[in-house]
Coordinates of C-alpha atoms and ligand atoms in Angstrom, one line a residue:
X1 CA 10.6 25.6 -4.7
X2 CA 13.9 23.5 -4.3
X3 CA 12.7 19.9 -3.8
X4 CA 14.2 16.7 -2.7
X5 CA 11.8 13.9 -3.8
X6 CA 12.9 10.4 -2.1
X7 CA 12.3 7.9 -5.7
X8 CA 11.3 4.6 -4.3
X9 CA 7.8 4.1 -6.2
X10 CA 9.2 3.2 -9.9
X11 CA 8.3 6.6 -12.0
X12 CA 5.6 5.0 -14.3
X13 CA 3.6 4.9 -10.8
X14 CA 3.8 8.4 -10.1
X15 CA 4.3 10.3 -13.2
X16 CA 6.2 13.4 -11.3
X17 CA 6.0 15.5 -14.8
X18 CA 2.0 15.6 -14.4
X19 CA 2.1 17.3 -11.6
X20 CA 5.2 19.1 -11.0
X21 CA 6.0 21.7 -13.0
X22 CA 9.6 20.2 -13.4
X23 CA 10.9 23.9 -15.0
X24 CA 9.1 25.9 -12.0
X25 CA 10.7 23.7 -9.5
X26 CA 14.3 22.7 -8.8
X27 CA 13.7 19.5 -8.1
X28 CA 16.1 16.6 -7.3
X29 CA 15.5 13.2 -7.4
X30 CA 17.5 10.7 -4.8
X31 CA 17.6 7.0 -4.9
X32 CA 18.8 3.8 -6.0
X33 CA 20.5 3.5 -9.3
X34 CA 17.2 1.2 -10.9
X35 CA 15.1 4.2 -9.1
X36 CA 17.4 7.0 -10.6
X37 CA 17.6 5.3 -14.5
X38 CA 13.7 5.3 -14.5
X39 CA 13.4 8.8 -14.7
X40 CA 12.7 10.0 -18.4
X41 CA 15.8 11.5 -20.1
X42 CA 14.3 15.1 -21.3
X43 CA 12.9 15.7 -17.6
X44 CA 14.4 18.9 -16.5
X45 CA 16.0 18.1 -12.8
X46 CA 18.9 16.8 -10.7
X47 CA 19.6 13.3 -9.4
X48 CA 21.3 11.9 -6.8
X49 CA 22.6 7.7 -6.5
X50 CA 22.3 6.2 -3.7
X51 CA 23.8 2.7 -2.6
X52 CA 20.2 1.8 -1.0
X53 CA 22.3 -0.6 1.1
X54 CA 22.1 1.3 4.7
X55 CA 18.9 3.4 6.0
X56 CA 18.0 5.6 2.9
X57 CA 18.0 8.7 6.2
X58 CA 21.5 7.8 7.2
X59 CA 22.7 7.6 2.9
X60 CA 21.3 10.7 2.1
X61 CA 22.3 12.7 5.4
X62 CA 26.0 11.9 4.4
X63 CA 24.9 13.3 0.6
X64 CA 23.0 16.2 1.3
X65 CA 23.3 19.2 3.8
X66 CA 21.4 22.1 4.7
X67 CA 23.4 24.3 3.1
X68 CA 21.8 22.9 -0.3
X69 CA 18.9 25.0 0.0
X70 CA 16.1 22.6 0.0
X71 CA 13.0 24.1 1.1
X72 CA 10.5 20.6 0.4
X73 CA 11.7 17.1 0.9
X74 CA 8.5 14.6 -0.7
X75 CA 8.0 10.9 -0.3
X76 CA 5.8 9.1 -1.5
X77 CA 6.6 5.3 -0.6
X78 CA 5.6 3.2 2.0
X79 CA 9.4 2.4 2.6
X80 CA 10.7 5.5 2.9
X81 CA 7.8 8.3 3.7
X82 CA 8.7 8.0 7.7
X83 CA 12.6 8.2 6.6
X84 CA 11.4 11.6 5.1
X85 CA 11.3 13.0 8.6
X86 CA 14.7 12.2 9.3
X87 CA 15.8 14.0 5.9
X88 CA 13.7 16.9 6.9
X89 CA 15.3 17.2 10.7
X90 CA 18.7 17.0 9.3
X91 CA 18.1 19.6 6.6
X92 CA 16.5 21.9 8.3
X93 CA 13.2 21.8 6.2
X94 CA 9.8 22.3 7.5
X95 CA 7.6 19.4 7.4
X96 CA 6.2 16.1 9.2
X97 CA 9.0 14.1 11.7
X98 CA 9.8 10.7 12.1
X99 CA 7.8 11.1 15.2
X100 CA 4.5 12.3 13.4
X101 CA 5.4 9.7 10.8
X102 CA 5.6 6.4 12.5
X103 CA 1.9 6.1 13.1
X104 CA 1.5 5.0 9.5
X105 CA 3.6 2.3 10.0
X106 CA 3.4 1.1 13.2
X107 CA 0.3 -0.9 13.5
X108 CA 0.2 -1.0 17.0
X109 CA 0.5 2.7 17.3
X110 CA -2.1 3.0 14.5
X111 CA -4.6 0.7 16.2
X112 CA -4.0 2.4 19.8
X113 CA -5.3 5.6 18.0
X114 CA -8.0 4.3 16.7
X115 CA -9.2 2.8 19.3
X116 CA -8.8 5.3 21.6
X117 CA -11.2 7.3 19.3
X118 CA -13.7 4.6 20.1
X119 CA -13.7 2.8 16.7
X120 CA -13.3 -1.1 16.5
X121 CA -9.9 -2.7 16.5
X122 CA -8.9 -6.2 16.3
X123 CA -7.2 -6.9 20.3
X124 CA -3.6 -7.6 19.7
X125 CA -0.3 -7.9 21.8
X126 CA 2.7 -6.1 21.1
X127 CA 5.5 -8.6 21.2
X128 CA 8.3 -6.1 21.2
X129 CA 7.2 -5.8 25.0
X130 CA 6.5 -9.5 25.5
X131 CA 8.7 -11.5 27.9
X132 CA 10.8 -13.2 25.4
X133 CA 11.2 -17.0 26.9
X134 CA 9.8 -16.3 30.3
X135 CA 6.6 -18.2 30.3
X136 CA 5.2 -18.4 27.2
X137 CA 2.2 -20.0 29.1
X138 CA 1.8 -16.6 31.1
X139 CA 1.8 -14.5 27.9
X140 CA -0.5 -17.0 27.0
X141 CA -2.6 -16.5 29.5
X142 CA -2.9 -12.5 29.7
X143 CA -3.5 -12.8 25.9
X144 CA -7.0 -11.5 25.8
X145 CA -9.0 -13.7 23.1
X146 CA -9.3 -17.4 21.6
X147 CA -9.3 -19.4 18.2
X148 CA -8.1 -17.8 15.2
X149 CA -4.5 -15.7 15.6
X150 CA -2.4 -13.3 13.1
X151 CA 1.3 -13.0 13.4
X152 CA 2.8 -9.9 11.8
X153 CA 5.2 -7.6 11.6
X154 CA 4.7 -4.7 13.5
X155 CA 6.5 -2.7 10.4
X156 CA 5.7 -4.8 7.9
X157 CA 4.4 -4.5 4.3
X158 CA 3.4 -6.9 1.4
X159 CA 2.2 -9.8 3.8
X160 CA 5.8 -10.3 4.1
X161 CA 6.1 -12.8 7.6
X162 CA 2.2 -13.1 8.1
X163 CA 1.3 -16.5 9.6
X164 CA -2.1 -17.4 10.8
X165 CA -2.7 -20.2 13.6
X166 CA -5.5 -21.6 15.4
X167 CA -4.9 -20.2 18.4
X168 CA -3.1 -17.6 20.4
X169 CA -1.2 -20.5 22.5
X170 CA 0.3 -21.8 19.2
X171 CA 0.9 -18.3 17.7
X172 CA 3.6 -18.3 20.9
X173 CA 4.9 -21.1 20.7
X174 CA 6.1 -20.3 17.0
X175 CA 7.7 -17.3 18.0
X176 CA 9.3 -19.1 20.6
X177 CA 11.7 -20.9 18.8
X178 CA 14.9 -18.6 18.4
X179 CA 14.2 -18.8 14.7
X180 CA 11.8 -17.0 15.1
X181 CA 12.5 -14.6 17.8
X182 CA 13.1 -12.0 15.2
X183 CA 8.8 -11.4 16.3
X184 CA 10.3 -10.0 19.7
X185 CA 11.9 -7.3 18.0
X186 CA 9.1 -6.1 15.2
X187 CA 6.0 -8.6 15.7
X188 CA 2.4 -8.9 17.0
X189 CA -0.1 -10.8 17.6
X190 CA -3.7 -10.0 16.5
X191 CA -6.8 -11.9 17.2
X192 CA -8.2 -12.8 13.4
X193 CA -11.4 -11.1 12.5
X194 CA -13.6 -12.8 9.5
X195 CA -15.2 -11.1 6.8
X196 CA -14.5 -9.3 3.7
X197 CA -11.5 -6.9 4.0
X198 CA -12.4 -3.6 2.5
X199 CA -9.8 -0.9 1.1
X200 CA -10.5 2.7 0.9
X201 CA -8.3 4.7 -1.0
X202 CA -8.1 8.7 -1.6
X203 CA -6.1 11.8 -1.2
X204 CA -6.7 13.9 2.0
X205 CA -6.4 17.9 2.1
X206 CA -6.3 19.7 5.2
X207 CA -8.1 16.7 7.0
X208 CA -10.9 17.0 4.0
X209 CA -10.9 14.5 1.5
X210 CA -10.5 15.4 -2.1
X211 CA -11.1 12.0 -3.3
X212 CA -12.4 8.7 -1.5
X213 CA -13.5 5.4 -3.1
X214 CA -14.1 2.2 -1.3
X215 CA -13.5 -1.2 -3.1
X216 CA -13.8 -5.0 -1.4
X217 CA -11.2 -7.4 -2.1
X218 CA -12.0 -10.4 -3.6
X219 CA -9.4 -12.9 -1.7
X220 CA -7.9 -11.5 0.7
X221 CA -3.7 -10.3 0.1
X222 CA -2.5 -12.4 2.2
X223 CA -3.5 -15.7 0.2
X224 CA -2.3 -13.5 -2.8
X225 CA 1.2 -13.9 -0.8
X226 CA 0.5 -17.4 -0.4
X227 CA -0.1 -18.1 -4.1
X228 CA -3.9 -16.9 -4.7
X229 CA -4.8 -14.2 -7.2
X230 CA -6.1 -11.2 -5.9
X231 CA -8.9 -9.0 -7.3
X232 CA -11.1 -6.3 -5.9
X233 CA -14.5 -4.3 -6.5
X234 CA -15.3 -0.8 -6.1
X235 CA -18.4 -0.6 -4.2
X236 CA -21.2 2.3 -3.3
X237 CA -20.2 3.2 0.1
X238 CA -23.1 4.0 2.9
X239 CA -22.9 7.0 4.7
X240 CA -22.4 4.8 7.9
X241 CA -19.3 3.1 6.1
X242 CA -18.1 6.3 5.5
X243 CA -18.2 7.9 8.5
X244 CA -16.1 5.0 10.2
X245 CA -13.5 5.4 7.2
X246 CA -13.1 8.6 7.6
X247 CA -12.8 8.1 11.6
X248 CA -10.1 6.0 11.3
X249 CA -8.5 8.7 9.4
X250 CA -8.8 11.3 11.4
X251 CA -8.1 9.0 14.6
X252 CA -4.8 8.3 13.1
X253 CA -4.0 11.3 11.9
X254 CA -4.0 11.6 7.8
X255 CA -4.1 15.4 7.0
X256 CA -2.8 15.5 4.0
X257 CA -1.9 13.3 1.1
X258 CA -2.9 10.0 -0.3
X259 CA -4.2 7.3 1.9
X260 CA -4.6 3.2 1.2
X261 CA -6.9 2.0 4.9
X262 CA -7.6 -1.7 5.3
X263 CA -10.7 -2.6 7.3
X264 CA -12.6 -5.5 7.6
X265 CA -16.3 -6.1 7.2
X266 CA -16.7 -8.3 10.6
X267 CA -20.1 -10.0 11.6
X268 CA -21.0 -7.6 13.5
X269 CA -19.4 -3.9 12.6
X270 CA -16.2 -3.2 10.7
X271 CA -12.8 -3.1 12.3
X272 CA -10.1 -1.4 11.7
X273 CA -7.1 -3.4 10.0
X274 CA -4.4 -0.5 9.0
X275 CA -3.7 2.7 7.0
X276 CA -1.2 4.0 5.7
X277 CA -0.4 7.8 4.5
X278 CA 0.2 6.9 0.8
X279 CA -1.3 5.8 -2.4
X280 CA -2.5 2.2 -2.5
X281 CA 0.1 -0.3 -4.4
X282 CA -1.0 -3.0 -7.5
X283 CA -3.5 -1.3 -9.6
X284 CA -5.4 0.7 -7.3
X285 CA -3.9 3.7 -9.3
X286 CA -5.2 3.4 -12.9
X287 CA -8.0 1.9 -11.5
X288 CA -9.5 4.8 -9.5
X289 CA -8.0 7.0 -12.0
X290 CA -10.1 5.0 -14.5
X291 CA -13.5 5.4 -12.5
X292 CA -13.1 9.0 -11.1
X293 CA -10.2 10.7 -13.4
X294 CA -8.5 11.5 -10.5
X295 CA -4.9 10.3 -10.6
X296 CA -3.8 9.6 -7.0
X297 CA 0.0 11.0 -7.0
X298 CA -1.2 13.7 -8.8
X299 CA -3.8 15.0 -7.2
X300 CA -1.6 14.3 -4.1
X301 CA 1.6 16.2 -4.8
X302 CA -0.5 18.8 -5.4
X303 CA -2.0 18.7 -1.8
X304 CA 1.8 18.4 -0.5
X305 CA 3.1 21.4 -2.7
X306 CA 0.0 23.4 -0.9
X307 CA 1.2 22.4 2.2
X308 CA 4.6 23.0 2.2
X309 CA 3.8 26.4 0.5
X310 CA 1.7 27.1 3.4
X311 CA 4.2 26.2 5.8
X312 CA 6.9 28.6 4.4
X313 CA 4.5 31.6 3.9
X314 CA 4.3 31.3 0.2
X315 CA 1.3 31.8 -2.1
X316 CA -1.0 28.7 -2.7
X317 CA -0.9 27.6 -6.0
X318 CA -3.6 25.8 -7.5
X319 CA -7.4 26.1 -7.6
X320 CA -10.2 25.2 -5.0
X321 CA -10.5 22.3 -3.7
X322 CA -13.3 20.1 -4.8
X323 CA -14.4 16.6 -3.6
X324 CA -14.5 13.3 -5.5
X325 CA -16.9 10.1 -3.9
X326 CA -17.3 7.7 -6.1
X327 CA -20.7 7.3 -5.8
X328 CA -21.9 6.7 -9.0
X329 CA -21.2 3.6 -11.6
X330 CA -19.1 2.7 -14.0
X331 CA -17.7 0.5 -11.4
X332 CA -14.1 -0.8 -11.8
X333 CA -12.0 -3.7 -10.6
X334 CA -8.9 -5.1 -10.7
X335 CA -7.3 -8.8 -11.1
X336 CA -3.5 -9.5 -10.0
X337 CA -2.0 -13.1 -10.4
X338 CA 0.9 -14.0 -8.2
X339 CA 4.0 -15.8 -9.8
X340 CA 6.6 -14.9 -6.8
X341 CA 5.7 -18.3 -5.3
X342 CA 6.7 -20.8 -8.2
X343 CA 10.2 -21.7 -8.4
X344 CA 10.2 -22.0 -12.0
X345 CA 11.5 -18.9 -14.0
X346 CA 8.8 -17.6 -15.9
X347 CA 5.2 -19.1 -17.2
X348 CA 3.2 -19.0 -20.2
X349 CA -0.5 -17.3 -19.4
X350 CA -4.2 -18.4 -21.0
X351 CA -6.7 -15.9 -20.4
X352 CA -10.2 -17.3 -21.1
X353 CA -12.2 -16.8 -24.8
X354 CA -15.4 -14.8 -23.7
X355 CA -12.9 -12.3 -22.3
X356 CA -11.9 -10.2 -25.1
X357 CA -15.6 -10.1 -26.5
X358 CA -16.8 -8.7 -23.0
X359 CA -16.8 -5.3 -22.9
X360 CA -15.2 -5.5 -19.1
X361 CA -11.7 -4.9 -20.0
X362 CA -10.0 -1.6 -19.4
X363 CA -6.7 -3.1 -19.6
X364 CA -4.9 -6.1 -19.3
X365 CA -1.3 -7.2 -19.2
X366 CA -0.3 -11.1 -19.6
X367 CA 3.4 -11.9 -19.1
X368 CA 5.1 -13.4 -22.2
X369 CA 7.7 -15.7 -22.1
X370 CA 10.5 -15.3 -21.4
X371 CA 9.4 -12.4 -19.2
X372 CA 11.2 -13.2 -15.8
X373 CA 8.8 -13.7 -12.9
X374 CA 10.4 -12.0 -9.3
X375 CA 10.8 -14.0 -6.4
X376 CA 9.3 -11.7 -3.8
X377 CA 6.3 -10.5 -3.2
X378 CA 5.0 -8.0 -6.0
X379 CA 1.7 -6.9 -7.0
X380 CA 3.3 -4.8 -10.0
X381 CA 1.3 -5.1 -13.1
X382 CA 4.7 -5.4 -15.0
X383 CA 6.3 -8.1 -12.6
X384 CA 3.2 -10.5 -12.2
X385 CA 2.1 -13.6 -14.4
X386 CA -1.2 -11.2 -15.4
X387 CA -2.9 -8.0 -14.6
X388 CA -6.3 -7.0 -15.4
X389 CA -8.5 -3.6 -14.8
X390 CA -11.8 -4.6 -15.2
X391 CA -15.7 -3.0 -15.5
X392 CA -19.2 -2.9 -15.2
X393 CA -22.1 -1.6 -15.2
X394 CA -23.0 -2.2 -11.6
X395 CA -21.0 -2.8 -8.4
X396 CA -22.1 -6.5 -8.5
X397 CA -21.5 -7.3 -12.5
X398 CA -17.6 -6.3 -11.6
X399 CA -17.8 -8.9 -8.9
X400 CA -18.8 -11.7 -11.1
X401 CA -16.1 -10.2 -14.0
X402 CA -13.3 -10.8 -11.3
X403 CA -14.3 -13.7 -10.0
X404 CA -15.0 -15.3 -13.5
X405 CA -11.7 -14.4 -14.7
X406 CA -9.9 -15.3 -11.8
X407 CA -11.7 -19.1 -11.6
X408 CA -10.7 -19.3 -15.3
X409 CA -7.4 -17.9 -15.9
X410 CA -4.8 -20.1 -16.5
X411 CA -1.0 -19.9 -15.6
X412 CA 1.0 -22.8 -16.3
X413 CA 5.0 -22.1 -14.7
X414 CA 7.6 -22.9 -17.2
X415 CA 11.3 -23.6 -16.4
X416 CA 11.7 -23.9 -20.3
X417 CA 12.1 -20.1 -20.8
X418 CA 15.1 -19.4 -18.2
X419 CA 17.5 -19.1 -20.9
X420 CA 17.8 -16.1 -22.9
Ligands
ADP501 N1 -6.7 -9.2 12.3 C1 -6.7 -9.8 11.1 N2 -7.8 -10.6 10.8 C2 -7.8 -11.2 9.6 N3 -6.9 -11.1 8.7 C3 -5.8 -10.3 8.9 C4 -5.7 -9.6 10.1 N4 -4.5 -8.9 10.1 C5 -4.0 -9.2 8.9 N5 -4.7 -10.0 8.2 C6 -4.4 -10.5 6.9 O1 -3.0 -10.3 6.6 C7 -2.8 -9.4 5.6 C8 -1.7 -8.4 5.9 O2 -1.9 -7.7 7.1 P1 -1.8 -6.1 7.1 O3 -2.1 -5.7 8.5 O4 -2.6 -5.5 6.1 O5 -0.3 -5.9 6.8 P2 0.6 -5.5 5.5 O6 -0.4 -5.3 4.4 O7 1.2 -4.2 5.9 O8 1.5 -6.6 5.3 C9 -4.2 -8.7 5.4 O9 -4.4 -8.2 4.2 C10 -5.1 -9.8 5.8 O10 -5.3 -10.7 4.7
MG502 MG1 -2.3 -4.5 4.3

């Protein structure tokens, strides 16, 4: 098959070669110069740069044109997997649309889905058809709930412009201020739900899952984007929990390809916080390929390859498909430490004795000075302060293993180390 593959997700993610049979296929890489250098010299393809400054859609329409021959475009990223449909309408080339897309990125659109399949949702109001200054006191007042209030992005990612406030009232009033009327144009407001969030990753085939594993975080990621560390524990999911999973994923449409849903563990049932039609980001990868031997974007370009091969009449390659619930322990966890949030450099990492002698690590990574920390918001293992996949030999051992080392690791920021 001639493939375009949109290269956001840096290549050490996704390991293309392990699934893709790079001399079967034509394939062609597109993206961003860092994006295109991270592809391994001896890999048999083509590549195209792109300047990655205007919508990746609108850079590659003005590269690219049906007469190219494309028959599969693949994406694989968050950032650019709705984009995909636009490359697909302007080449010609069967596959989802923008419109079928946007539901994994618009979490209003996501949450009116679920709902409407009768599952839990947290209420919310969609600011992008709020009155802007007209009565913020009236908006106030239709807004269905009290207490506790999340501001997001509608298309956000990352916890990237997240604010919580005690109440909805306040919530307005923030937007309010034209600094912050940038809400009106991609914002929402959500009443906050407590409890454990949950995340529930897999690859989906056909509306089947291949492979589904649940896991609780331990923190929540949007005190990791305030400074916290963030870990998570797999966990033996009920038959209850995954019914509701799988609802949501059906509700919002995941038919094929890998899936990273959010829900959280409220006092009384669990509610839907968002989903999204692609493999989860940190260590979620090595973690669940760890546990289950499954690699994620492996196991899901081969769903997508099946697809598209079904969509153009050809044969199916690969074998039958079998299911993987992880069910059964080893169980596995995973320890990130946020350094986007000091304004020093780089930092100098302690990771406490009994770790080393405790039979839990899989893997861990600890930043050496002068490694240089990044400013934004990464949960990378090779951007981040430290990075540890951990295990036990029941669910609630890997709890106590994340928590222990995330009580007692130690990272001390260092402005010493700027200078090379
Ligand atoms: N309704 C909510 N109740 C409690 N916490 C929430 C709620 N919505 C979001 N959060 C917090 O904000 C984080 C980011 O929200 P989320 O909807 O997952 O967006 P994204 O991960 O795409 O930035 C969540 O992981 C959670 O910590
Ligand atoms: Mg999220």
């Amino acid at each position: 098959m001639k493939i375009l593959i949109l290269h956001t997700v840096p290549y050490r993610k996704i390991e293309y070669h392990r699934a893709l049979d790079h001399a079967a296929h034509d394939v062609t890489y597109v993206g961003v110069e860092a994006r295109i250098a991270d592809l391994p010299a001896d890999l048999r393809c083509e590549k195209i740069v792109i300047p990655g400054v205007a919508e990746p859609a609108v850079e590659i329409g003005a590269i690219a044109s049906p007469a190219d021959g494309y028959e599969m475009v693949m994406a694989l990223s968050e950032f650019d997997l709705h984009e995909a449909g636009k490359v697909r309408e302007h080449l010609g080339v069967p596959g989802p649309r923008y419109g079928d897309l946007l539901r994994f990125k618009d979490k209003i659109l996501m949450k009116r889905l679920v709902a409407a399949a009768g599952l839990r949702v947290p209420r919310s109001l969609d600011l992008r058809t709020a009155e802007r200054t007209a009565e913020k006191s009236a908006a106030a007042a239709s807004v269905p709930w009290e207490g506790r209030t999340i501001l997001k992005p509608t298309l956000g990612a990352s916890s990237v412009g997240v604010h919580v406030f005690g109440s909805p009232r306040e919530a307005l009033a923030f937007v309010a201020r034209p600094e912050n009327h940038e809400y009106f144009a991609d914002g929402e407001l959500e009443q906050f739900i407590e409890g454990p969030i949950l995340h529930v990753d897999g690859v989906m085939e056909g509306g089947i899952p291949r492979l589904i594993v649940a896991s609780r975080y331990i923190s929540t990621p949007l005190e990791y984007a305030w400074g916290e560390p963030l870990g998570s524990a797999q966990f033996r999911m009920s038959d209850g929990y995954r019914a509701f999973f799988l609802g949501c994923l059906r509700a919002v449409g995941v038919v094929d390809g890998a899936f990273h849903l959010e829900v959280i563990e409220g006092p009384e049932e669990l509610v839907f916080m968002e989903v999204a039609n692609r493999a989860g980001g940190g260590d979620i990868i090595p973690t669940t390929e760890a546990s289950t031997g499954v690699h994620i974007p492996t196991e899901e370009i081969d769903v997508l390859i099946r697809a598209q091969a079904r969509r153009l009449g050809r044969p199916l390659p690969g074998g039958p498909v079998r299911e993987v619930t992880k069910t059964e322990g080893p169980w596995f966890g995973w320890l990130v430490v946020p350094g986007h949030h000091f304004p020093e450099a780089s930092c100098r990492v302690t990771t406490p004795d009994w770790l080393a002698g405790s039979g839990a690590v899989v893997k861990l990574r600890v930043a050496q000075p002068p490694d240089r920390l990044k400013k934004s918001v990464t949960h990378q293992y090779w951007e981040v302060p430290a990075a540890a996949i951990l295990r036990g030999g029941d669910d609630a051992e890997v709890v106590e293993v994340v928590r222990r080392l995330r009580e007692e690791i130690r990272v001390v920021p260092r402005a010493a180390e700027v200078a090379r």
